[in-house]
mmCIF file of C-alpha atoms in Angstrom:
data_model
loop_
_atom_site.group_PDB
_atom_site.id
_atom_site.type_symbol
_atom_site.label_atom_id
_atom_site.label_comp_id
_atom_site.label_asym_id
_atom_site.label_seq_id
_atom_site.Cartn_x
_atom_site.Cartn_y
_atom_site.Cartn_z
ATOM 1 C CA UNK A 10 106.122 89.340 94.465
ATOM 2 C CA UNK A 11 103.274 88.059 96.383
ATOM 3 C CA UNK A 12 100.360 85.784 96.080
ATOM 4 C CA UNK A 13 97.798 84.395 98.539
ATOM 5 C CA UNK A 14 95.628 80.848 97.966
ATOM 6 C CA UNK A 15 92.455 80.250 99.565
ATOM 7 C CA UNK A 16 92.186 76.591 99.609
ATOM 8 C CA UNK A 17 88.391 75.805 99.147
ATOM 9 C CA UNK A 18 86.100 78.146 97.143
ATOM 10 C CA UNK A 19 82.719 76.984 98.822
ATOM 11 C CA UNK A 20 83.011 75.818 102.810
ATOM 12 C CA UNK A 21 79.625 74.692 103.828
ATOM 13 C CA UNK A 22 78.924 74.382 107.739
ATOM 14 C CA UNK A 23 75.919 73.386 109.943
ATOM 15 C CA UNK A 24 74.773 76.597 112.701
ATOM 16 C CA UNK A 25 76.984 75.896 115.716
ATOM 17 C CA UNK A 26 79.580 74.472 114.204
ATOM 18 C CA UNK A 27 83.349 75.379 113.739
ATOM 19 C CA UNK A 28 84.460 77.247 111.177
ATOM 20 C CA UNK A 29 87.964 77.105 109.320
ATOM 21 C CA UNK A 30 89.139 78.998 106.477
ATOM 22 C CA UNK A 31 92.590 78.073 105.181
ATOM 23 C CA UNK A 32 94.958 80.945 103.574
ATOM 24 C CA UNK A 33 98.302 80.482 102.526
ATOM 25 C CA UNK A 34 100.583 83.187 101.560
ATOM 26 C CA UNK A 35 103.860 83.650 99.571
ATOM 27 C CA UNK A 36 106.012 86.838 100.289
ATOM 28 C CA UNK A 37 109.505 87.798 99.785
ATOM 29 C CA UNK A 38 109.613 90.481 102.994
ATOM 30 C CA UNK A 39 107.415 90.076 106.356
ATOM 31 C CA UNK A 40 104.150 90.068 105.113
ATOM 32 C CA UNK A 41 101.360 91.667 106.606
ATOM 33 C CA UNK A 42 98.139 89.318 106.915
ATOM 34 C CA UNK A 43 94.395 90.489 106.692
ATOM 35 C CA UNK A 44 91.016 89.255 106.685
ATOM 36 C CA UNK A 45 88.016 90.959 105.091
ATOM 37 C CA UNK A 46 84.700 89.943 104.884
ATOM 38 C CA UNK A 47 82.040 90.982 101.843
ATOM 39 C CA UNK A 48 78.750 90.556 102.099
ATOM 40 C CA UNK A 49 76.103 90.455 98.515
ATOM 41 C CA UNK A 50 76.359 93.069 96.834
ATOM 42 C CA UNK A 51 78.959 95.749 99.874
ATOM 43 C CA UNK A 52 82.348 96.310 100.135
ATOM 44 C CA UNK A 53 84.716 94.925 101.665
ATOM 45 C CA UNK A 54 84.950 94.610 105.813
ATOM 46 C CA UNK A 55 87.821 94.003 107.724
ATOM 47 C CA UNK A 56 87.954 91.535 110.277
ATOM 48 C CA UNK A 57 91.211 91.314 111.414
ATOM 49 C CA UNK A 58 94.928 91.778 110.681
ATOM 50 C CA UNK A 59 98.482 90.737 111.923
ATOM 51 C CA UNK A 60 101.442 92.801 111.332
ATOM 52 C CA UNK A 61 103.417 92.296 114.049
ATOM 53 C CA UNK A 62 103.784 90.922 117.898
ATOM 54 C CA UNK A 63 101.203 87.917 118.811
ATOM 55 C CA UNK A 64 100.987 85.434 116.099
ATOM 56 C CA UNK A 65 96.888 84.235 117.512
ATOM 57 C CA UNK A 66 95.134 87.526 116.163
ATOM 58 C CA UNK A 67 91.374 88.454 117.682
ATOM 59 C CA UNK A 68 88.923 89.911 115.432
ATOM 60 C CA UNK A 69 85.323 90.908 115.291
ATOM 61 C CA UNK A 70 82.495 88.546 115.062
ATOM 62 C CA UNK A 71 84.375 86.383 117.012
ATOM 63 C CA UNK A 72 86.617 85.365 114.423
ATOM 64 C CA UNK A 73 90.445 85.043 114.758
ATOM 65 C CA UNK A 74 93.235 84.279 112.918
ATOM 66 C CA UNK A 75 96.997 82.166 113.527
ATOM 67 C CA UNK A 76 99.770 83.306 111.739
ATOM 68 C CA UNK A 77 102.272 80.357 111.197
ATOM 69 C CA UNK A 78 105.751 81.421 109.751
ATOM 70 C CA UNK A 79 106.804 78.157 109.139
ATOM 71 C CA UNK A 80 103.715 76.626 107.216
ATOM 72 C CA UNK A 81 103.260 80.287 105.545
ATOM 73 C CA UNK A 82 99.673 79.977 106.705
ATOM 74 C CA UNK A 83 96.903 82.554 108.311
ATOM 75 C CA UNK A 84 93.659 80.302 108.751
ATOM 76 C CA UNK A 85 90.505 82.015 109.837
ATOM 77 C CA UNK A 86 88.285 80.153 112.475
ATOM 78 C CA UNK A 87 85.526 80.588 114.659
ATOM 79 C CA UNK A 88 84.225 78.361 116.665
ATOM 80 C CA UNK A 89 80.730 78.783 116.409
ATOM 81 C CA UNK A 90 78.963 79.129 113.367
ATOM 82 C CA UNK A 91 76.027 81.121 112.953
ATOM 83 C CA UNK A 92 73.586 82.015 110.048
ATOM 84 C CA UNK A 93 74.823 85.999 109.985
ATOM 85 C CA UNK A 94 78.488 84.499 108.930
ATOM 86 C CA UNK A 95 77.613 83.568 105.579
ATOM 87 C CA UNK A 96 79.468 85.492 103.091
ATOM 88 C CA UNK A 97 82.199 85.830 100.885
ATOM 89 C CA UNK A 98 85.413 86.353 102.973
ATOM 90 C CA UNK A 99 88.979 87.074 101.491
ATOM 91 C CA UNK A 100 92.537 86.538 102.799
ATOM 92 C CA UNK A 101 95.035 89.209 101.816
ATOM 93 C CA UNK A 102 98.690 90.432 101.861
ATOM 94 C CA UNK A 103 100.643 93.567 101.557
ATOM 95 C CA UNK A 104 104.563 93.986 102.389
ATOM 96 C CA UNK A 105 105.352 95.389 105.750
ATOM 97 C CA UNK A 106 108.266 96.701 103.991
ATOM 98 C CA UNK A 107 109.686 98.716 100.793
ATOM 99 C CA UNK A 108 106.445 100.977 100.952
ATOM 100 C CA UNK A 109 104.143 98.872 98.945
ATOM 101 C CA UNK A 110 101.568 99.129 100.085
ATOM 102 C CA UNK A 111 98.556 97.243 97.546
ATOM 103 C CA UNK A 112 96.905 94.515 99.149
ATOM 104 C CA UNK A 113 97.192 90.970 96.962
ATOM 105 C CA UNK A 114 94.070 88.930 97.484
ATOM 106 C CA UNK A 115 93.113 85.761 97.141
ATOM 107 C CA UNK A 116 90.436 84.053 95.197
ATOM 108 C CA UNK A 117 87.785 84.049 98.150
ATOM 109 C CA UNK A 118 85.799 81.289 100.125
ATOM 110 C CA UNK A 119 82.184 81.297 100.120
ATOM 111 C CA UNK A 120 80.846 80.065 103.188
ATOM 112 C CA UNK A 121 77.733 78.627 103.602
ATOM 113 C CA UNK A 122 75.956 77.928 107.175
ATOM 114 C CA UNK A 123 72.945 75.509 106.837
ATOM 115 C CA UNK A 124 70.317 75.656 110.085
ATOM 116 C CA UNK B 2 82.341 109.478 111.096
ATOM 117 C CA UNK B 3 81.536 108.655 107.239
ATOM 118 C CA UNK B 4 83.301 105.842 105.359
ATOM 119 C CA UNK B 5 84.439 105.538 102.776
ATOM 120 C CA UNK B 6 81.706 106.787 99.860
ATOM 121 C CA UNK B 7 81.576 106.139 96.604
ATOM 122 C CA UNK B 8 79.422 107.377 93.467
ATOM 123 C CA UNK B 9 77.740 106.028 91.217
ATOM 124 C CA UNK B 10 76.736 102.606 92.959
ATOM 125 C CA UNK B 11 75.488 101.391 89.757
ATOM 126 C CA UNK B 12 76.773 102.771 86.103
ATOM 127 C CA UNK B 13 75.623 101.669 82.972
ATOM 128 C CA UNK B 14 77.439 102.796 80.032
ATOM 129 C CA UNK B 15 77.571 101.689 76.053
ATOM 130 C CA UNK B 16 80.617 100.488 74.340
ATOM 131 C CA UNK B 17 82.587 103.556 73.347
ATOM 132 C CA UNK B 18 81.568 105.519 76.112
ATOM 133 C CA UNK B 19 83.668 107.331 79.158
ATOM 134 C CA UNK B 20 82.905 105.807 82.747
ATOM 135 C CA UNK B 21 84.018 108.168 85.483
ATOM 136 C CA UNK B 22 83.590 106.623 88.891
ATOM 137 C CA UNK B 23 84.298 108.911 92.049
ATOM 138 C CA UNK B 24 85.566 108.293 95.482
ATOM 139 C CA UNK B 25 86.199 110.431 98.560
ATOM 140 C CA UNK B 26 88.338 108.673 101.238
ATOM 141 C CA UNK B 27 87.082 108.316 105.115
ATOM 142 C CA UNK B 28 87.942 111.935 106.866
ATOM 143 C CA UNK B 29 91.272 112.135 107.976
ATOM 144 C CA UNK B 30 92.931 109.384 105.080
ATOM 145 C CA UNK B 31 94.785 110.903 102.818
ATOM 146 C CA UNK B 32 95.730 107.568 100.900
ATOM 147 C CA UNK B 33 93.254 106.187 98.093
ATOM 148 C CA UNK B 34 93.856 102.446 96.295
ATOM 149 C CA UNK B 35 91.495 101.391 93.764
ATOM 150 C CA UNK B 36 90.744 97.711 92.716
ATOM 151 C CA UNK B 37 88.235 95.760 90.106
ATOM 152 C CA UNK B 38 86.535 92.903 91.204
ATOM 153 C CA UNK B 39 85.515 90.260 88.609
ATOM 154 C CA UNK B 40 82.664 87.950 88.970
ATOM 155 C CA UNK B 41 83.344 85.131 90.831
ATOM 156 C CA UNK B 42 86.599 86.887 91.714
ATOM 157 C CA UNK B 43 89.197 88.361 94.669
ATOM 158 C CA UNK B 44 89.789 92.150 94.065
ATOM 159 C CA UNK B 45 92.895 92.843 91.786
ATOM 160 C CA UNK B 46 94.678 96.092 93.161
ATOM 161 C CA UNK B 47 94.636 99.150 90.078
ATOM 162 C CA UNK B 48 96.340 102.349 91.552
ATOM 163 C CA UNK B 49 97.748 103.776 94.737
ATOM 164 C CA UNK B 50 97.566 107.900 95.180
ATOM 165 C CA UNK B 51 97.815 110.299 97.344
ATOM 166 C CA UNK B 52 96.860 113.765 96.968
ATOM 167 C CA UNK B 53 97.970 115.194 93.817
ATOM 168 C CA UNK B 54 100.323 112.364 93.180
ATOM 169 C CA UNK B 55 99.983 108.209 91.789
ATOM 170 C CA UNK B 56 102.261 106.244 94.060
ATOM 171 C CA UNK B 57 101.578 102.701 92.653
ATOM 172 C CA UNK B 58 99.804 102.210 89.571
ATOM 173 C CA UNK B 59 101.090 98.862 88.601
ATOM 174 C CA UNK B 60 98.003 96.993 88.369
ATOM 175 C CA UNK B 61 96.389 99.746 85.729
ATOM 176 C CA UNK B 62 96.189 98.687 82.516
ATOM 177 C CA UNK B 63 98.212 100.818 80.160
ATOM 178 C CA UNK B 64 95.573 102.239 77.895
ATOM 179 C CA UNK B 65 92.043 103.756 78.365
ATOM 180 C CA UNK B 66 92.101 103.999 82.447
ATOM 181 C CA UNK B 67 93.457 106.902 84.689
ATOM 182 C CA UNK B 68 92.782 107.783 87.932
ATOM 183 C CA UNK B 69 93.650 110.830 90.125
ATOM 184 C CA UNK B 70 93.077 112.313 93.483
ATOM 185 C CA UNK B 71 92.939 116.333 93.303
ATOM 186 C CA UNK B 72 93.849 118.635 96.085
ATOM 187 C CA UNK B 73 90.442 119.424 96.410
ATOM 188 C CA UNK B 74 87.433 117.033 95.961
ATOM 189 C CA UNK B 75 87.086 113.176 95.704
ATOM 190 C CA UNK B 76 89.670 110.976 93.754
ATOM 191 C CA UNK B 77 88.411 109.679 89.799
ATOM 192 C CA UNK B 78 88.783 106.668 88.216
ATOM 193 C CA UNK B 79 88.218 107.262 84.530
ATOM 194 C CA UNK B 80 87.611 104.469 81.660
ATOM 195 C CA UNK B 81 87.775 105.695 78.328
ATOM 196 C CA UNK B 82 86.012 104.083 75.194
ATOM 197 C CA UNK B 83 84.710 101.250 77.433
ATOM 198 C CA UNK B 84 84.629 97.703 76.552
ATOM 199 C CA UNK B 85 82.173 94.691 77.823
ATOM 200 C CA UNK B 86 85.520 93.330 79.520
ATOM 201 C CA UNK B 87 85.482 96.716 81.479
ATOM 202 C CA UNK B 88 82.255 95.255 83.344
ATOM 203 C CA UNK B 89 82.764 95.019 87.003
ATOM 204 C CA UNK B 90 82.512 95.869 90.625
ATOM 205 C CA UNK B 91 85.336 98.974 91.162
ATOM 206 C CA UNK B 92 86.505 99.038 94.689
ATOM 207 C CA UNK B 93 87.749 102.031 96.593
ATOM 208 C CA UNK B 94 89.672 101.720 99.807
ATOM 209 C CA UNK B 95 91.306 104.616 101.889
ATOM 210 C CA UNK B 96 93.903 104.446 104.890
ATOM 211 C CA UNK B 97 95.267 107.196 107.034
ATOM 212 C CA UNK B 98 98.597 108.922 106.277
ATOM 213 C CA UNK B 99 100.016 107.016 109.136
ATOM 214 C CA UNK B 100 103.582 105.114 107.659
ATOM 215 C CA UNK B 101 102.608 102.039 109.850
ATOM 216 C CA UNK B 102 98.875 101.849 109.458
ATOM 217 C CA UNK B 103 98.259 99.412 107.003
ATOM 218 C CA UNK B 104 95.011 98.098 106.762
ATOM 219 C CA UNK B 105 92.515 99.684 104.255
ATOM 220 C CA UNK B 106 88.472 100.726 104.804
ATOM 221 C CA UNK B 107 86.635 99.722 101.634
ATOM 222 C CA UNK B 108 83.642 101.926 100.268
ATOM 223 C CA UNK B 109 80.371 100.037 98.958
ATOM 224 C CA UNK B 110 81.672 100.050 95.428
ATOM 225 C CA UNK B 111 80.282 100.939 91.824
ATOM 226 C CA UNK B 112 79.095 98.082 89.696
ATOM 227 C CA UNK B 113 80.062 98.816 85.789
ATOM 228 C CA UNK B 114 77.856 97.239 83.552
ATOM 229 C CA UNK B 115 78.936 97.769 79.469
ATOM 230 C CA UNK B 116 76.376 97.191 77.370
#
């Protein structure tokens, strides 16, 4: 089974400052770690993902993501926050393997960036 | 190269009523997942299918919802005799039939409302 906690359901930030979403995981095979973004009332946008090879993963936006083994952690950062970044933005997991392939989300973090 | 589309974006429907929402998968993905979306919620995965056959459907509930995805045509997520608790954004996501690609492209969704 897995499940993924976003630590923080509302992350406020000031424009230009860093950002830092926390997302831990729990997974009983390698996971597979994603990002998505969602904007008001839109699907859902991928950021970025890790499934295997560098652990520091690049996405758009300039977002990008760490994937720690040993703290089963994937925190999102960026280090510069600006106003287009506010959303709703998810961490999820799937199993890289035994087929399944359903993503498990977590809860979400609003983020806020104030001028 | 479209998205992912799907149809209606908005649905209205009474209590008692059928709720068909349709999806058709980015060109070239031959792998549909839906999930429902609470308010103030992550995205709970429903079904996994590929054409002409339900892989996954672990996260459906048992009774009034089925979905398929037909040879030819878009894949259907039906809710029989809706319920207000049925009331919610319904996510459709599509990858390609590659075994290691993982990640998922979301569509815009289609908001149930049961009135």
């Amino acid at each position: 089974a897995q499940s993924v906690t976003q630590l923080g359901s509302h992350v406020s930030v000031s424009e230009g400052a860093l950002v830092l979403l926390r997302c831990n995981y729990s997974s009983s095979v390698p996971p597979y770690l994603f990002w998505y973004v969602q904007y008001p009332n839109q699907g859902l946008q991928l950021l970025l993902k890790y499934t295997t090879g560098a652990t520091l993963v690049k996405g758009i936006n300039g977002f990008e993501a760490e994937f720690k083994k040993s703290e089963t952690s994937f925190h999102l950062t960026k280090p510069s926050a600006h106003m287009s970044d506010a959303a709703e933005y998810f961490c999820a997991v799937s199993e890289s393997e035994g087929g399944r392939r359903a993503l498990t989300f977590g809860s979400g973090t609003r983020l806020q960036v104030q001028p | 190269n479209a998205g992912v589309m799907q149809n209606p974006r908005h649905l209205v429907r009474r209590r008692g009523q059928e709720a068909r929402l349709r999806c058709s998968p980015m060109k070239g993905h031959s792998h549909v997942y839906w999930y429902r979306q609470l308010p103030e919620e992550g995205l709970k995965f429903m079904v996994y299918l590929q054409k002409e056959n339900i892989i996954d459907e672990s996260g459906m509930p048992k009774e009034r919802f089925s979905a398929e995805f037909p040879k030819e045509g878009p894949s259907i997520l039906r809710i029989q005799q809706v319920v207000r608790g049925d009331s919610a954004a319904y996510f459709c996501a599509s990858s390609p039939p590659i075994r290691t690609a993982h990640e998922q492209y979301f569509g815009p969704g289609t908001r149930l409302t049961v009135t």
